mmCIF file of C-alpha atoms in Angstrom:
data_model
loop_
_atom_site.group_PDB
_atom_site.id
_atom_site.type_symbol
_atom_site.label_atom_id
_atom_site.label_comp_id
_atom_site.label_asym_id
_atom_site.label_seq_id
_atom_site.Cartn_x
_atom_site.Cartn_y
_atom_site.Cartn_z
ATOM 1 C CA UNK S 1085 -66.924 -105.788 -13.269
ATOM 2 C CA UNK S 1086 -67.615 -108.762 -11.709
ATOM 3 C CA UNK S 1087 -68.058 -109.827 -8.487
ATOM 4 C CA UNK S 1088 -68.882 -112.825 -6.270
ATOM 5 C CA UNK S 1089 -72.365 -112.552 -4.367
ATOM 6 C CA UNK S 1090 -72.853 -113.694 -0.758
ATOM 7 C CA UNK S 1091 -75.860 -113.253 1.240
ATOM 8 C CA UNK S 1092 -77.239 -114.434 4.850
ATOM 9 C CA UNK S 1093 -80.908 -114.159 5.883
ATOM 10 C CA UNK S 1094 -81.538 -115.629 9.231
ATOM 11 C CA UNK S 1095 -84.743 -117.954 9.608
ATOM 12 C CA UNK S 1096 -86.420 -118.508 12.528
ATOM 13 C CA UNK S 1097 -88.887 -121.310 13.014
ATOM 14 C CA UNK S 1098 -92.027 -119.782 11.141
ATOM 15 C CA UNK S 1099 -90.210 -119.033 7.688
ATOM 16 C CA UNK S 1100 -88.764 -122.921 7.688
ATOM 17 C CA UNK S 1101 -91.478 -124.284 5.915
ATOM 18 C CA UNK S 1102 -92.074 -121.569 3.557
ATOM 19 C CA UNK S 1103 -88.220 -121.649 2.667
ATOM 20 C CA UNK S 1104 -87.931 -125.554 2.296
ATOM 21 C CA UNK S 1105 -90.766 -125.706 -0.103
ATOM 22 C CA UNK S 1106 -88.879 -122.661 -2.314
ATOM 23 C CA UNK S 1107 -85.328 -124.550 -1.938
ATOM 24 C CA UNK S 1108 -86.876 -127.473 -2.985
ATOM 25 C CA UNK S 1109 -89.356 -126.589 -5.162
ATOM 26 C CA UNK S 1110 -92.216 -128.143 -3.866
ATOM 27 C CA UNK S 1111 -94.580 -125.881 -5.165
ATOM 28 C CA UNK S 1112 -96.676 -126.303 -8.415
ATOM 29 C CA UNK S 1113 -96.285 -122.304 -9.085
ATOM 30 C CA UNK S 1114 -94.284 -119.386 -7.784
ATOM 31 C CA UNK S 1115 -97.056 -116.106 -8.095
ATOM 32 C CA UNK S 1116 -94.553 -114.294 -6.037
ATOM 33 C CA UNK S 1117 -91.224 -115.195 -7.923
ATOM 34 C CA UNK S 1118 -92.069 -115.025 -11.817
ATOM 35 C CA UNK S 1119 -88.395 -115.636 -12.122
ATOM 36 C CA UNK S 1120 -89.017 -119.157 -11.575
ATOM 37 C CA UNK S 1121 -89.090 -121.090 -15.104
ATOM 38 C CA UNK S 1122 -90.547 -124.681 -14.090
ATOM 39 C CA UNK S 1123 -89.208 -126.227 -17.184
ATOM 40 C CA UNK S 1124 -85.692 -125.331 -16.385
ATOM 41 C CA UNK S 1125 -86.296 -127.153 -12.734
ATOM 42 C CA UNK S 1126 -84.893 -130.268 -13.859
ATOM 43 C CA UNK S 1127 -81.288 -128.453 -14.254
ATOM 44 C CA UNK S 1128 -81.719 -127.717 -10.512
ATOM 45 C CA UNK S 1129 -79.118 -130.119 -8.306
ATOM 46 C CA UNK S 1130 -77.940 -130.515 -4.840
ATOM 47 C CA UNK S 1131 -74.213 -130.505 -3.709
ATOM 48 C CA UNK S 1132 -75.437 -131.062 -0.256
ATOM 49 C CA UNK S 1133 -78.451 -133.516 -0.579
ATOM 50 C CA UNK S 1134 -81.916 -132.353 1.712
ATOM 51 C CA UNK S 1135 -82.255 -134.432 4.723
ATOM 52 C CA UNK S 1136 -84.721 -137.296 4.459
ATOM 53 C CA UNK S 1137 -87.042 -135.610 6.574
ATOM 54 C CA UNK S 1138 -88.254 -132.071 6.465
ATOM 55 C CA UNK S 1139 -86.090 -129.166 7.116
ATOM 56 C CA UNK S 1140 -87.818 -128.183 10.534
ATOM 57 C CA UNK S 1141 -86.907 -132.205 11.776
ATOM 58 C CA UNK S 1142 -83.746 -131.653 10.648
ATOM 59 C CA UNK S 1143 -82.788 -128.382 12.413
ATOM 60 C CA UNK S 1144 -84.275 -129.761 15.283
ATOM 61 C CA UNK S 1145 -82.276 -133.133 15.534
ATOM 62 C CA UNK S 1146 -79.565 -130.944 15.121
ATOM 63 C CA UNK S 1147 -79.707 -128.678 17.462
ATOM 64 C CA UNK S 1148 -81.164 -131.550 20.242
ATOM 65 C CA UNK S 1149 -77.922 -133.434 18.739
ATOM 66 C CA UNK S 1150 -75.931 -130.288 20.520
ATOM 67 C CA UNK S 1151 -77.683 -130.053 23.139
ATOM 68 C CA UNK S 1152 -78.463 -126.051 23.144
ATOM 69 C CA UNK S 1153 -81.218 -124.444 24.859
ATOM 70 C CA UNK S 1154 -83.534 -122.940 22.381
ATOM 71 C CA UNK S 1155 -85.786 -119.947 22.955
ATOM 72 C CA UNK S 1156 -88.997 -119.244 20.833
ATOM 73 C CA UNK S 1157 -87.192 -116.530 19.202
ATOM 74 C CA UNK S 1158 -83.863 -117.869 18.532
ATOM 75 C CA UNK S 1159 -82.935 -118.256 14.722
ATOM 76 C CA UNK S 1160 -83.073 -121.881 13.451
ATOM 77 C CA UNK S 1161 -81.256 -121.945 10.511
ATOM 78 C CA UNK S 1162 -79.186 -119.558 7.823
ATOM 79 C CA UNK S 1163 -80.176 -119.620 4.567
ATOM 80 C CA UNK S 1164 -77.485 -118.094 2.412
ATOM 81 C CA UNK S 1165 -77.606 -117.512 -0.796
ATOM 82 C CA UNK S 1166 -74.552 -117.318 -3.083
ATOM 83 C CA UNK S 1167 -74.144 -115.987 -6.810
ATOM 84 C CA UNK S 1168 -72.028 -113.662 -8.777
ATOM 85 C CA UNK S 1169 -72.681 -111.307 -11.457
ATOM 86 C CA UNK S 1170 -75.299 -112.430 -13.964
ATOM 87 C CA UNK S 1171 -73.510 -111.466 -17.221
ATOM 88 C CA UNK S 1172 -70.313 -113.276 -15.719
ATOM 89 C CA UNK S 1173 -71.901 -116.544 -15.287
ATOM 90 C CA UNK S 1174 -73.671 -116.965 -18.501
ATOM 91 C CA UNK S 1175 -70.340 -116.632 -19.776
ATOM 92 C CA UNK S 1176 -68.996 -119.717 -18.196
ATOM 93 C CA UNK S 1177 -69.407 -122.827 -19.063
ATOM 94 C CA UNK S 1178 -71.860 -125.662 -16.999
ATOM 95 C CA UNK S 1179 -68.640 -127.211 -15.687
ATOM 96 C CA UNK S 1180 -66.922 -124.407 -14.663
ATOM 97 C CA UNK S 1181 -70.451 -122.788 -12.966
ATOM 98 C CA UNK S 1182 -70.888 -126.186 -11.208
ATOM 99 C CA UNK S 1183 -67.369 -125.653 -9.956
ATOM 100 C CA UNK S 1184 -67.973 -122.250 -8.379
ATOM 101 C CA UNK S 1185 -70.710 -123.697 -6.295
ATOM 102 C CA UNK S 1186 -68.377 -125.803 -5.488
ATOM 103 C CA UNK S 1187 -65.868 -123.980 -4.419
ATOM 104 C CA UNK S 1188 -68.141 -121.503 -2.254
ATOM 105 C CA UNK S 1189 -69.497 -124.600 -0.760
ATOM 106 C CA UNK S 1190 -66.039 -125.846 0.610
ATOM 107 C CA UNK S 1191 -65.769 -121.998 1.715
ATOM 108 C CA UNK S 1192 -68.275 -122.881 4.253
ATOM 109 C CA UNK S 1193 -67.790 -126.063 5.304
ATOM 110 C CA UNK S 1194 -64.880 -124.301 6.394
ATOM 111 C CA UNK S 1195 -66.434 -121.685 7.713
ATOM 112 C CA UNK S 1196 -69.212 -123.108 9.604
ATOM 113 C CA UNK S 1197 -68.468 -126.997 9.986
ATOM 114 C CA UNK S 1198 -69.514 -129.065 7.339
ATOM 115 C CA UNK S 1199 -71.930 -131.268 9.672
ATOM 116 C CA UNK S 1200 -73.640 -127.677 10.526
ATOM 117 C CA UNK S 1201 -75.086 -127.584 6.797
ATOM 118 C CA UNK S 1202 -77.858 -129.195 5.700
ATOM 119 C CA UNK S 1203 -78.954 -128.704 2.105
ATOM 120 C CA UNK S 1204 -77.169 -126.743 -0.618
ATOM 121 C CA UNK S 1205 -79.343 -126.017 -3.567
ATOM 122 C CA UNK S 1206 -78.358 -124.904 -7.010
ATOM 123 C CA UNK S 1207 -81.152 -123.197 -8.835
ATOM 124 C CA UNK S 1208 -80.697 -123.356 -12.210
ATOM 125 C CA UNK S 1209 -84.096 -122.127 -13.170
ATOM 126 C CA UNK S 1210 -84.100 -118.683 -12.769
ATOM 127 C CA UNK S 1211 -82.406 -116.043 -14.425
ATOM 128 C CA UNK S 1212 -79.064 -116.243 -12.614
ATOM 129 C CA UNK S 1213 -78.043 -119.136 -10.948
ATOM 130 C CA UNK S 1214 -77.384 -119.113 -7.338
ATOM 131 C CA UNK S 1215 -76.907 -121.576 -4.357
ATOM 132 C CA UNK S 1216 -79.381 -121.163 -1.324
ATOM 133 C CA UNK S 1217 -77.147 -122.701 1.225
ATOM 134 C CA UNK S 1218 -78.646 -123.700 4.493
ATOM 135 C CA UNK S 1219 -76.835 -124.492 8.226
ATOM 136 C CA UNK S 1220 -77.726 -124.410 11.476
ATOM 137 C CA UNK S 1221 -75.238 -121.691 13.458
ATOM 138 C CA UNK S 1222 -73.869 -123.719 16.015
ATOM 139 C CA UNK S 1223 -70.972 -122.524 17.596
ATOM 140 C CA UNK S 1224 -67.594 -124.426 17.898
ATOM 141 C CA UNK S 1225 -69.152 -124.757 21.928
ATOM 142 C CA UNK S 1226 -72.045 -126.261 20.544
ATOM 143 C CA UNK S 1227 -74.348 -123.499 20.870
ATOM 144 C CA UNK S 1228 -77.140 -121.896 18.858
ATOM 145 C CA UNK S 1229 -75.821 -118.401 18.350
ATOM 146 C CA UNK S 1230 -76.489 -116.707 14.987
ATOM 147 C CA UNK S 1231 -75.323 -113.312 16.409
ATOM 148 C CA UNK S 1232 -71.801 -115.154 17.180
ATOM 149 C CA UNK S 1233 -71.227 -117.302 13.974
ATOM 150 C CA UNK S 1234 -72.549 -114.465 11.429
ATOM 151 C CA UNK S 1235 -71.944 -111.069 13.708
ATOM 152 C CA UNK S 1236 -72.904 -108.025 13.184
ATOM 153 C CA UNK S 1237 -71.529 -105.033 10.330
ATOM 154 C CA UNK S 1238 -67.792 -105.364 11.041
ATOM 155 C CA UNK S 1239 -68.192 -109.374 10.805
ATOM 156 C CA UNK S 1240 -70.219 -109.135 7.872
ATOM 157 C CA UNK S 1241 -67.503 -107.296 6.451
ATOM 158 C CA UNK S 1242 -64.682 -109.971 7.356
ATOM 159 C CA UNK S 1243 -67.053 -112.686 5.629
ATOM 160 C CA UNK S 1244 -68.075 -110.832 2.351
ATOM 161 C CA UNK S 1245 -63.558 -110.530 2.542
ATOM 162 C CA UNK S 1246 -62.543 -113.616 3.194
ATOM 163 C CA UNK S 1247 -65.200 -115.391 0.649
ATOM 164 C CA UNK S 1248 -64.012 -112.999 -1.813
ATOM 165 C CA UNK S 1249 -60.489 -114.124 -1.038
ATOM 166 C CA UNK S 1250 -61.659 -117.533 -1.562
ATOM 167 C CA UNK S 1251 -63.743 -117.535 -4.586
ATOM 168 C CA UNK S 1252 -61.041 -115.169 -6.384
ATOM 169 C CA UNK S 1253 -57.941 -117.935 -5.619
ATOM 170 C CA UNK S 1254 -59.677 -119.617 -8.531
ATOM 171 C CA UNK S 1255 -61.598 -117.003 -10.500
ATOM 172 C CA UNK S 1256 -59.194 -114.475 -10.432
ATOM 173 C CA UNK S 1257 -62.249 -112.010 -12.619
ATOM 174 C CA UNK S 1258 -63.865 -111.789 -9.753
ATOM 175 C CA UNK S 1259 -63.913 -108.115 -7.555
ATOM 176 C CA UNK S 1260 -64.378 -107.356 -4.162
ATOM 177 C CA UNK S 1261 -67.137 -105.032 -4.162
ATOM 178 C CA UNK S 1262 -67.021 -101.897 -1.987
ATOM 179 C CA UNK S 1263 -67.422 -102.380 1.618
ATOM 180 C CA UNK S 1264 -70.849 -101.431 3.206
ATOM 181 C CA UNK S 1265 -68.953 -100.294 6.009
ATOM 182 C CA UNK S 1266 -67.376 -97.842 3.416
ATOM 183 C CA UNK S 1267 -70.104 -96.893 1.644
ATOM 184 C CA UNK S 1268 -72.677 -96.818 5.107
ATOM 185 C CA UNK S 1269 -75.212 -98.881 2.376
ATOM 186 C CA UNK S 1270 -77.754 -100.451 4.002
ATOM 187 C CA UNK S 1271 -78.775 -104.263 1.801
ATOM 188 C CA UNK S 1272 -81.869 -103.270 0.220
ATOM 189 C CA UNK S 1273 -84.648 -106.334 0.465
ATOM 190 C CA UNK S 1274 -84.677 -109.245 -2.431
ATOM 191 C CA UNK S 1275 -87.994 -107.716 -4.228
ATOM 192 C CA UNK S 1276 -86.462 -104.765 -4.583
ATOM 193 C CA UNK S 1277 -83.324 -105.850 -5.999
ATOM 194 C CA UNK S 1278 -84.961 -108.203 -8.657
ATOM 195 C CA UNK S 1279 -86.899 -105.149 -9.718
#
């Protein structure tokens, strides 16, 4: 079965660096992430292009742009990444995988206000592709409130729903997978799952 693959992991202002320079691959080798296949790289493309300067000037234009107060704590930035079932996508063809991205990037432009994103990455180079999405959670009252844009279980449910919804209007394949507030499953960490 199939299914379309959504995932948030909020970033505060320590991890931006570290997460630009994976996004972007700005590194000369990935020890932690033998996944990555360097030659492949040059398939890699943006639907959302990087800002011209670095992610952390960025995020903070942004967010000075809104004029939110900022504690030292708050999360900066979402990074999202989006997929679908591995054997599903190596069965489409580069137009129609391009398309998907697509189509889950007009999801959250939606979602989240297109001026809230900043980069949208398609990694090609690894052994499924996937989009690491990235936005600022600004609210509609232009403040910085992960907890309110991405919420907590019950809102996590309504997204991984509604992006299912989405996605499936035009890949009909695709499953909604059973609901974590179903199943009580907590998301088990990144390493793990590539494992």
């Amino acid at each position: 079965m199939p299914y379309a693959i959504l995932r948030f992991q909020k970033r505060k202002a320590g991890s931006v660096a570290a997460c630009e320079r994976h996004n972007e691959r700005k590194k000369e080798a990935y020890k932690s992430n033998p996944d990555i296949d360097l030659e492949r790289s040059k398939h890699n493309y943006h639907l959302v292009s990087p800002p011209r300067y670095t992610y952390k000037k960025e995020i903070n234009r942004m967010v000075q742009a809104a004029g939110c107060k900022v504690r030292k704590d708050s999360v900066k930035f979402i990074d999202t990444i989006v997929t679908a079932t591995p054997e599903y996508l190596d069965h489409l063809p580069p137009k129609q995988v391009r398309h998907y991205f697509e189509r889950a990037l007009d999801f959250f432009k939606t979602e989240v206000g297109e001026a809230n994103i900043f980069s949208a990455v398609v990694h090609m180079d690894e052994r499924n592709p996937h989009m690491h999405l990235c936005f600022v959670p600004l609210t509609r009252d232009n403040r910085l409130s992960a907890k309110e844009v991405i919420g907590g279980r019950d809102k996590l449910v309504e997204w991984q729903d509604k992006f299912h919804d989405h996605m499936a209007a035009e890949f009909p394949d695709l499953e909604r997978g059973q609901s974590a507030a179903i199943t009580r499953r907590k998301h088990i960490p990144i390493w793990l799952y590539k494992q």
